[in-house]
mmCIF file of N, CA and C in Angstrom:
data_model
loop_
_atom_site.group_PDB
_atom_site.id
_atom_site.type_symbol
_atom_site.label_atom_id
_atom_site.label_comp_id
_atom_site.label_asym_id
_atom_site.label_seq_id
_atom_site.Cartn_x
_atom_site.Cartn_y
_atom_site.Cartn_z
ATOM 1 N N MET V 1 47.314 -80.632 -39.719
ATOM 2 C CA MET V 1 46.327 -81.337 -39.045
ATOM 3 C C MET V 1 45.975 -80.567 -37.752
ATOM 4 N N THR V 2 44.696 -80.565 -37.337
ATOM 5 C CA THR V 2 44.151 -79.927 -36.294
ATOM 6 C C THR V 2 43.836 -80.905 -35.165
ATOM 7 N N THR V 3 44.183 -80.396 -33.938
ATOM 8 C CA THR V 3 43.774 -81.190 -32.767
ATOM 9 C C THR V 3 42.467 -81.013 -32.323
ATOM 10 N N PRO V 4 41.687 -81.987 -31.534
ATOM 11 C CA PRO V 4 40.576 -81.635 -31.047
ATOM 12 C C PRO V 4 40.416 -80.563 -30.219
ATOM 13 N N GLU V 5 41.444 -80.178 -29.381
ATOM 14 C CA GLU V 5 41.364 -78.986 -28.441
ATOM 15 C C GLU V 5 41.260 -77.693 -29.311
ATOM 16 N N TYR V 6 41.965 -77.781 -30.431
ATOM 17 C CA TYR V 6 41.806 -76.473 -31.356
ATOM 18 C C TYR V 6 40.559 -76.317 -31.908
ATOM 19 N N ILE V 7 39.960 -77.496 -32.271
ATOM 20 C CA ILE V 7 38.656 -77.486 -32.967
ATOM 21 C C ILE V 7 37.491 -76.951 -31.944
ATOM 22 N N GLU V 8 37.702 -77.382 -30.743
ATOM 23 C CA GLU V 8 36.830 -77.128 -29.691
ATOM 24 C C GLU V 8 36.875 -75.530 -29.444
ATOM 25 N N CYS V 9 38.269 -75.023 -29.522
ATOM 26 C CA CYS V 9 38.478 -73.529 -29.311
ATOM 27 C C CYS V 9 37.939 -72.840 -30.486
ATOM 28 N N LEU V 10 37.977 -73.374 -31.581
ATOM 29 C CA LEU V 10 37.411 -72.589 -32.827
ATOM 30 C C LEU V 10 35.857 -72.468 -32.556
ATOM 31 N N GLY V 11 35.249 -73.559 -32.114
ATOM 32 C CA GLY V 11 33.873 -73.607 -32.017
ATOM 33 C C GLY V 11 33.285 -72.630 -30.863
ATOM 34 N N ARG V 12 34.212 -72.280 -30.075
ATOM 35 C CA ARG V 12 33.682 -71.318 -28.952
ATOM 36 C C ARG V 12 33.948 -69.873 -29.342
ATOM 37 N N ARG V 13 34.548 -69.496 -30.366
ATOM 38 C CA ARG V 13 34.923 -68.276 -31.033
ATOM 39 C C ARG V 13 33.742 -67.711 -31.835
ATOM 40 N N ILE V 14 33.441 -66.543 -31.633
ATOM 41 C CA ILE V 14 32.501 -65.805 -32.650
ATOM 42 C C ILE V 14 33.156 -64.783 -33.381
ATOM 43 N N ASN V 15 32.988 -64.598 -34.665
ATOM 44 C CA ASN V 15 33.542 -63.532 -35.394
ATOM 45 C C ASN V 15 35.077 -63.797 -35.449
ATOM 46 N N ASP V 16 35.682 -64.940 -35.163
ATOM 47 C CA ASP V 16 37.064 -65.233 -35.130
ATOM 48 C C ASP V 16 37.700 -64.270 -34.104
ATOM 49 N N ASN V 17 37.100 -63.540 -33.406
ATOM 50 C CA ASN V 17 37.931 -62.701 -32.332
ATOM 51 C C ASN V 17 37.405 -62.694 -30.939
ATOM 52 N N ILE V 18 36.106 -63.087 -30.852
ATOM 53 C CA ILE V 18 35.451 -62.981 -29.360
ATOM 54 C C ILE V 18 35.193 -64.499 -29.210
ATOM 55 N N PRO V 19 35.742 -64.834 -27.894
ATOM 56 C CA PRO V 19 35.529 -66.251 -27.624
ATOM 57 C C PRO V 19 33.886 -66.298 -27.170
ATOM 58 N N ARG V 20 33.178 -67.376 -27.517
ATOM 59 C CA ARG V 20 31.912 -67.689 -27.040
ATOM 60 C C ARG V 20 31.888 -68.283 -25.766
ATOM 61 N N LEU V 21 30.922 -67.807 -24.872
ATOM 62 C CA LEU V 21 30.730 -68.563 -23.599
ATOM 63 C C LEU V 21 30.042 -69.751 -23.811
ATOM 64 N N SER V 22 30.378 -70.792 -22.992
ATOM 65 C CA SER V 22 29.676 -71.896 -23.057
ATOM 66 C C SER V 22 28.512 -71.673 -22.082
ATOM 67 N N GLN V 23 27.341 -72.405 -22.350
ATOM 68 C CA GLN V 23 26.141 -72.241 -21.573
ATOM 69 C C GLN V 23 26.228 -72.693 -20.010
ATOM 70 N N GLU V 24 27.241 -73.607 -19.693
ATOM 71 C CA GLU V 24 27.520 -74.075 -18.392
ATOM 72 C C GLU V 24 28.209 -72.934 -17.709
ATOM 73 N N ASP V 25 29.127 -72.118 -18.281
ATOM 74 C CA ASP V 25 29.842 -71.115 -17.711
ATOM 75 C C ASP V 25 29.038 -69.892 -17.583
ATOM 76 N N SER V 26 28.038 -69.664 -18.195
ATOM 77 C CA SER V 26 27.405 -68.384 -18.157
ATOM 78 C C SER V 26 26.578 -68.254 -16.928
ATOM 79 N N GLN V 27 26.362 -67.054 -16.326
ATOM 80 C CA GLN V 27 25.500 -66.753 -15.187
ATOM 81 C C GLN V 27 24.536 -65.777 -15.596
ATOM 82 N N PRO V 28 23.234 -65.823 -14.804
ATOM 83 C CA PRO V 28 22.209 -64.899 -15.149
ATOM 84 C C PRO V 28 22.821 -63.508 -15.120
ATOM 85 N N ILE V 29 22.357 -62.463 -16.059
ATOM 86 C CA ILE V 29 22.958 -61.231 -16.089
ATOM 87 C C ILE V 29 22.507 -60.475 -14.914
ATOM 88 N N GLU V 30 21.458 -60.878 -14.152
ATOM 89 C CA GLU V 30 21.022 -60.133 -12.849
ATOM 90 C C GLU V 30 22.011 -60.225 -11.831
ATOM 91 N N LYS V 31 22.975 -61.344 -11.897
ATOM 92 C CA LYS V 31 24.054 -61.399 -10.873
ATOM 93 C C LYS V 31 25.047 -60.279 -11.150
ATOM 94 N N HIS V 32 25.269 -59.897 -12.318
ATOM 95 C CA HIS V 32 26.219 -59.032 -12.789
ATOM 96 C C HIS V 32 25.720 -57.477 -12.609
ATOM 97 N N LEU V 33 24.404 -57.318 -12.604
ATOM 98 C CA LEU V 33 23.856 -56.015 -12.569
ATOM 99 C C LEU V 33 23.673 -55.584 -11.125
ATOM 100 N N GLN V 34 23.929 -54.379 -10.824
ATOM 101 C CA GLN V 34 23.711 -53.765 -9.487
ATOM 102 C C GLN V 34 22.539 -52.841 -9.670
ATOM 103 N N VAL V 35 21.717 -52.828 -8.521
ATOM 104 C CA VAL V 35 20.576 -51.951 -8.625
ATOM 105 C C VAL V 35 21.130 -50.547 -8.210
ATOM 106 N N VAL V 36 20.975 -49.588 -8.979
ATOM 107 C CA VAL V 36 21.415 -48.291 -8.524
ATOM 108 C C VAL V 36 20.280 -47.395 -8.316
ATOM 109 N N PRO V 37 20.186 -46.878 -7.070
ATOM 110 C CA PRO V 37 18.973 -46.218 -6.643
ATOM 111 C C PRO V 37 18.773 -44.802 -7.506
ATOM 112 N N PHE V 38 17.552 -44.568 -7.800
ATOM 113 C CA PHE V 38 17.245 -43.366 -8.636
ATOM 114 C C PHE V 38 17.578 -42.212 -7.719
ATOM 115 N N GLU V 39 17.884 -41.086 -8.412
ATOM 116 C CA GLU V 39 18.403 -39.855 -7.720
ATOM 117 C C GLU V 39 17.401 -39.394 -6.658
ATOM 118 N N LEU V 40 16.119 -39.507 -7.034
ATOM 119 C CA LEU V 40 15.103 -39.070 -6.110
ATOM 120 C C LEU V 40 14.934 -39.950 -4.853
ATOM 121 N N GLU V 41 15.204 -41.154 -5.031
ATOM 122 C CA GLU V 41 15.168 -42.086 -3.867
ATOM 123 C C GLU V 41 16.307 -41.701 -2.945
ATOM 124 N N ILE V 42 17.453 -41.379 -3.502
ATOM 125 C CA ILE V 42 18.625 -40.913 -2.593
ATOM 126 C C ILE V 42 18.174 -39.712 -1.777
ATOM 127 N N ILE V 43 17.574 -38.681 -2.570
ATOM 128 C CA ILE V 43 17.216 -37.337 -2.024
ATOM 129 C C ILE V 43 16.080 -37.402 -1.089
ATOM 130 N N ARG V 44 15.108 -38.341 -1.271
ATOM 131 C CA ARG V 44 13.874 -38.349 -0.541
ATOM 132 C C ARG V 44 13.957 -38.473 0.970
ATOM 133 N N PRO V 45 14.819 -39.263 1.510
ATOM 134 C CA PRO V 45 15.007 -39.287 3.004
ATOM 135 C C PRO V 45 15.273 -37.954 3.524
ATOM 136 N N GLU V 46 16.349 -37.281 3.033
ATOM 137 C CA GLU V 46 16.763 -35.957 3.367
ATOM 138 C C GLU V 46 15.601 -35.011 3.288
ATOM 139 N N PHE V 47 15.027 -35.004 2.145
ATOM 140 C CA PHE V 47 13.879 -34.097 1.920
ATOM 141 C C PHE V 47 12.885 -34.345 3.034
ATOM 142 N N GLU V 48 12.567 -35.488 3.366
ATOM 143 C CA GLU V 48 11.437 -35.777 4.358
ATOM 144 C C GLU V 48 11.813 -35.442 5.663
ATOM 145 N N ARG V 49 13.271 -35.587 6.015
ATOM 146 C CA ARG V 49 13.681 -35.118 7.341
ATOM 147 C C ARG V 49 13.662 -33.717 7.322
ATOM 148 N N ARG V 50 13.979 -32.867 6.455
ATOM 149 C CA ARG V 50 13.928 -31.481 6.446
ATOM 150 C C ARG V 50 12.450 -30.872 6.424
ATOM 151 N N ASN V 51 11.732 -31.557 5.729
ATOM 152 C CA ASN V 51 10.212 -31.178 5.623
ATOM 153 C C ASN V 51 9.624 -31.370 7.113
ATOM 154 N N SER V 52 9.886 -32.384 7.788
ATOM 155 C CA SER V 52 9.527 -32.741 9.124
ATOM 156 C C SER V 52 10.018 -31.474 10.115
ATOM 157 N N GLU V 53 11.219 -31.213 9.984
ATOM 158 C CA GLU V 53 11.886 -30.153 10.752
ATOM 159 C C GLU V 53 11.025 -28.792 10.457
ATOM 160 N N LEU V 54 10.928 -28.528 9.329
ATOM 161 C CA LEU V 54 10.115 -27.242 9.021
ATOM 162 C C LEU V 54 8.791 -27.282 9.445
ATOM 163 N N GLU V 55 8.080 -28.543 9.457
ATOM 164 C CA GLU V 55 6.742 -28.504 9.916
ATOM 165 C C GLU V 55 6.637 -28.266 11.430
ATOM 166 N N LYS V 56 7.630 -28.857 12.113
ATOM 167 C CA LYS V 56 7.647 -28.520 13.588
ATOM 168 C C LYS V 56 7.817 -27.019 13.780
ATOM 169 N N LYS V 57 8.898 -26.404 13.044
ATOM 170 C CA LYS V 57 9.099 -24.885 13.190
ATOM 171 C C LYS V 57 7.936 -24.154 12.965
ATOM 172 N N ILE V 58 7.025 -24.624 11.853
ATOM 173 C CA ILE V 58 5.942 -23.750 11.550
ATOM 174 C C ILE V 58 4.906 -24.010 12.680
ATOM 175 N N GLU V 59 4.739 -25.167 13.224
ATOM 176 C CA GLU V 59 3.918 -25.434 14.425
ATOM 177 C C GLU V 59 4.187 -24.581 15.538
ATOM 178 N N GLN V 60 5.455 -24.600 15.904
ATOM 179 C CA GLN V 60 6.012 -23.680 16.983
ATOM 180 C C GLN V 60 5.711 -22.200 16.861
ATOM 181 N N MET V 61 6.097 -21.743 15.540
ATOM 182 C CA MET V 61 5.853 -20.306 15.202
ATOM 183 C C MET V 61 4.247 -20.127 15.328
ATOM 184 N N GLU V 62 3.524 -20.869 14.671
ATOM 185 C CA GLU V 62 1.877 -20.647 14.867
ATOM 186 C C GLU V 62 1.583 -20.506 16.221
ATOM 187 N N GLU V 63 2.180 -21.395 17.094
ATOM 188 C CA GLU V 63 1.731 -21.327 18.548
ATOM 189 C C GLU V 63 2.236 -20.014 19.164
ATOM 190 N N GLU V 64 3.469 -19.588 18.830
ATOM 191 C CA GLU V 64 4.025 -18.454 19.392
ATOM 192 C C GLU V 64 3.266 -17.288 18.881
ATOM 193 N N LYS V 65 2.551 -17.351 17.644
ATOM 194 C CA LYS V 65 1.950 -16.206 16.936
ATOM 195 C C LYS V 65 0.656 -16.081 17.824
ATOM 196 N N MET V 66 0.002 -17.234 18.158
ATOM 197 C CA MET V 66 -1.260 -17.381 18.890
ATOM 198 C C MET V 66 -1.039 -16.738 20.352
ATOM 199 N N ASN V 67 -0.003 -16.965 20.957
ATOM 200 C CA ASN V 67 0.377 -16.587 22.257
ATOM 201 C C ASN V 67 0.609 -14.956 22.158
ATOM 202 N N LEU V 68 1.235 -14.593 21.158
ATOM 203 C CA LEU V 68 1.431 -13.181 20.957
ATOM 204 C C LEU V 68 0.201 -12.308 20.746
ATOM 205 N N ARG V 69 -0.649 -12.919 20.077
ATOM 206 C CA ARG V 69 -1.999 -12.383 19.848
ATOM 207 C C ARG V 69 -2.745 -12.198 21.262
ATOM 208 N N LEU V 70 -2.804 -13.376 21.974
ATOM 209 C CA LEU V 70 -3.380 -13.270 23.242
ATOM 210 C C LEU V 70 -2.773 -12.163 24.108
ATOM 211 N N ASP V 71 -1.489 -12.048 24.057
ATOM 212 C CA ASP V 71 -0.710 -11.026 24.797
ATOM 213 C C ASP V 71 -1.119 -9.624 24.507
ATOM 214 N N ILE V 72 -1.250 -9.446 23.052
ATOM 215 C CA ILE V 72 -1.794 -8.264 22.623
ATOM 216 C C ILE V 72 -3.139 -7.970 23.116
ATOM 217 N N ASP V 73 -4.025 -8.883 23.045
ATOM 218 C CA ASP V 73 -5.320 -8.733 23.491
ATOM 219 C C ASP V 73 -5.450 -8.228 24.960
ATOM 220 N N VAL V 74 -4.562 -8.873 25.736
ATOM 221 C CA VAL V 74 -4.512 -8.536 27.014
ATOM 222 C C VAL V 74 -3.946 -7.065 27.445
ATOM 223 N N GLN V 75 -2.931 -6.889 26.544
ATOM 224 C CA GLN V 75 -2.352 -5.401 26.699
ATOM 225 C C GLN V 75 -3.377 -4.398 26.303
ATOM 226 N N LYS V 76 -4.135 -4.751 25.129
ATOM 227 C CA LYS V 76 -5.179 -3.745 24.780
ATOM 228 C C LYS V 76 -6.379 -3.539 25.837
ATOM 229 N N LEU V 77 -6.624 -4.642 26.494
ATOM 230 C CA LEU V 77 -7.790 -4.452 27.554
ATOM 231 C C LEU V 77 -7.212 -3.690 28.770
ATOM 232 N N GLU V 78 -5.936 -3.945 29.142
ATOM 233 C CA GLU V 78 -5.145 -3.181 30.118
ATOM 234 C C GLU V 78 -5.153 -1.710 29.709
ATOM 235 N N THR V 79 -4.914 -1.446 28.588
ATOM 236 C CA THR V 79 -4.757 -0.018 28.030
ATOM 237 C C THR V 79 -5.959 0.512 28.028
ATOM 238 N N GLU V 80 -7.142 -0.172 27.755
ATOM 239 C CA GLU V 80 -8.467 0.384 27.697
ATOM 240 C C GLU V 80 -8.763 0.812 29.010
ATOM 241 N N LYS V 81 -8.473 -0.114 30.051
ATOM 242 C CA LYS V 81 -8.900 0.102 31.411
ATOM 243 C C LYS V 81 -8.248 1.349 31.897
ATOM 244 N N LEU V 82 -6.892 1.393 31.620
ATOM 245 C CA LEU V 82 -5.982 2.507 32.083
ATOM 246 C C LEU V 82 -6.570 3.930 31.445
ATOM 247 N N ARG V 83 -6.934 3.769 30.296
ATOM 248 C CA ARG V 83 -7.538 4.981 29.504
ATOM 249 C C ARG V 83 -8.699 5.501 30.341
ATOM 250 N N LYS V 84 -9.595 4.530 30.619
ATOM 251 C CA LYS V 84 -10.913 4.917 31.204
ATOM 252 C C LYS V 84 -10.591 5.558 32.623
ATOM 253 N N ARG V 85 -9.640 4.782 33.226
ATOM 254 C CA ARG V 85 -9.422 5.446 34.688
ATOM 255 C C ARG V 85 -8.757 6.814 34.507
ATOM 256 N N LYS V 86 -7.923 7.028 33.545
ATOM 257 C CA LYS V 86 -7.268 8.257 33.256
ATOM 258 C C LYS V 86 -8.331 9.299 33.012
ATOM 259 N N ASN V 87 -9.398 8.989 32.262
ATOM 260 C CA ASN V 87 -10.296 10.011 31.876
ATOM 261 C C ASN V 87 -11.234 10.355 33.047
ATOM 262 N N LYS V 88 -11.588 9.278 33.804
ATOM 263 C CA LYS V 88 -12.332 9.521 35.082
ATOM 264 C C LYS V 88 -11.434 10.469 36.047
ATOM 265 N N ALA V 89 -10.210 10.153 36.148
ATOM 266 C CA ALA V 89 -9.375 10.823 37.008
ATOM 267 C C ALA V 89 -9.319 12.503 36.496
ATOM 268 N N GLU V 90 -9.321 12.491 35.220
ATOM 269 C CA GLU V 90 -9.198 13.927 34.569
ATOM 270 C C GLU V 90 -10.529 14.635 34.864
ATOM 271 N N GLU V 91 -11.732 13.998 34.695
ATOM 272 C CA GLU V 91 -12.917 14.547 34.937
ATOM 273 C C GLU V 91 -13.224 14.738 36.331
ATOM 274 N N TYR V 92 -12.615 14.044 37.420
ATOM 275 C CA TYR V 92 -12.653 14.360 38.770
ATOM 276 C C TYR V 92 -11.810 15.422 39.124
ATOM 277 N N LEU V 93 -10.587 15.692 38.399
ATOM 278 C CA LEU V 93 -9.535 16.782 38.547
ATOM 279 C C LEU V 93 -10.389 18.063 38.170
ATOM 280 N N ASP V 94 -11.021 18.023 36.858
ATOM 281 C CA ASP V 94 -11.746 19.205 36.353
ATOM 282 C C ASP V 94 -12.963 19.507 37.380
ATOM 283 N N SER V 95 -13.655 18.590 37.906
ATOM 284 C CA SER V 95 -14.647 18.774 39.010
ATOM 285 C C SER V 95 -14.112 19.420 40.185
ATOM 286 N N LEU V 96 -12.950 19.082 40.551
ATOM 287 C CA LEU V 96 -12.341 19.682 41.842
ATOM 288 C C LEU V 96 -12.028 21.014 41.520
ATOM 289 N N LYS V 97 -11.359 21.366 40.316
ATOM 290 C CA LYS V 97 -10.968 22.616 40.017
ATOM 291 C C LYS V 97 -12.132 23.701 39.977
ATOM 292 N N THR V 98 -13.361 23.113 39.317
ATOM 293 C CA THR V 98 -14.596 23.892 39.396
ATOM 294 C C THR V 98 -15.174 24.172 40.711
ATOM 295 N N ASP V 99 -14.929 23.062 41.574
ATOM 296 C CA ASP V 99 -15.506 23.369 42.906
ATOM 297 C C ASP V 99 -14.620 24.354 43.586
ATOM 298 N N TYR V 100 -13.335 24.255 43.436
ATOM 299 C CA TYR V 100 -12.372 25.105 44.090
ATOM 300 C C TYR V 100 -12.587 26.581 43.687
ATOM 301 N N LYS V 101 -12.763 26.847 42.342
ATOM 302 C CA LYS V 101 -13.049 28.088 41.963
ATOM 303 C C LYS V 101 -14.423 28.658 42.471
ATOM 304 N N LYS V 102 -15.434 27.994 42.646
ATOM 305 C CA LYS V 102 -16.611 28.313 43.078
ATOM 306 C C LYS V 102 -16.371 28.634 44.609
ATOM 307 N N LEU V 103 -15.741 27.756 45.345
ATOM 308 C CA LEU V 103 -15.430 27.856 46.840
ATOM 309 C C LEU V 103 -14.785 29.381 46.921
ATOM 310 N N ARG V 104 -13.640 29.559 46.037
ATOM 311 C CA ARG V 104 -12.878 30.694 46.168
ATOM 312 C C ARG V 104 -13.644 32.032 46.010
ATOM 313 N N LEU V 105 -14.553 31.862 44.896
ATOM 314 C CA LEU V 105 -15.655 32.988 44.677
ATOM 315 C C LEU V 105 -16.684 33.256 45.726
ATOM 316 N N SER V 106 -16.993 32.197 46.381
ATOM 317 C CA SER V 106 -18.026 32.355 47.365
ATOM 318 C C SER V 106 -17.224 32.821 48.795
ATOM 319 N N MET V 107 -15.970 32.571 48.932
ATOM 320 C CA MET V 107 -15.368 33.125 50.103
ATOM 321 C C MET V 107 -15.015 34.652 49.952
ATOM 322 N N ARG V 108 -14.799 35.154 48.796
ATOM 323 C CA ARG V 108 -14.355 36.485 48.594
ATOM 324 C C ARG V 108 -15.354 37.538 49.222
ATOM 325 N N PRO V 109 -16.737 37.488 48.751
ATOM 326 C CA PRO V 109 -17.496 38.474 49.450
ATOM 327 C C PRO V 109 -17.572 38.353 50.862
ATOM 328 N N VAL V 110 -17.598 37.102 51.447
ATOM 329 C CA VAL V 110 -17.587 37.155 52.878
ATOM 330 C C VAL V 110 -16.482 37.652 53.643
ATOM 331 N N GLY V 111 -15.260 37.349 52.918
ATOM 332 C CA GLY V 111 -13.980 37.986 53.353
ATOM 333 C C GLY V 111 -13.187 36.991 54.083
ATOM 334 N N LEU V 112 -13.437 35.776 54.016
ATOM 335 C CA LEU V 112 -12.903 34.798 54.823
ATOM 336 C C LEU V 112 -11.592 34.440 54.353
ATOM 337 N N GLY V 113 -11.353 34.772 52.913
ATOM 338 C CA GLY V 113 -10.052 34.256 52.427
ATOM 339 C C GLY V 113 -8.936 35.410 52.696
ATOM 340 N N LYS V 114 -9.107 36.670 53.116
ATOM 341 C CA LYS V 114 -8.152 37.459 53.330
ATOM 342 C C LYS V 114 -7.773 37.601 54.711
ATOM 343 N N THR V 115 -6.425 37.834 54.742
ATOM 344 C CA THR V 115 -5.835 38.112 56.212
ATOM 345 C C THR V 115 -4.973 39.344 56.124
ATOM 346 N N SER V 116 -5.178 40.291 57.000
ATOM 347 C CA SER V 116 -4.482 41.492 57.084
ATOM 348 C C SER V 116 -3.628 41.624 58.204
#
């Protein structure tokens, strides 16, 4: 003879091995599932932070590059000015040498340059 509890227990079993869940005990599957973030979602904040850092470095380097170009331009202008002044000084020196030679040659016939 079977008892009512045994019949109820048999009614809840599936394939004679797995107990069936009653509808009142069951919970929605969403409560049991956990949302696992996709790998890209995990990596994205780190990537964005690193990207931001690199963008700042690039901006700094571009600014430094521009400043260096300005420094180069200033140095070129100063070099060009010095080169022009040097050329003028060399021309003036050559002119003085020529004048000195002319003066020495003109003093010889007069005899002013000799001491006895």
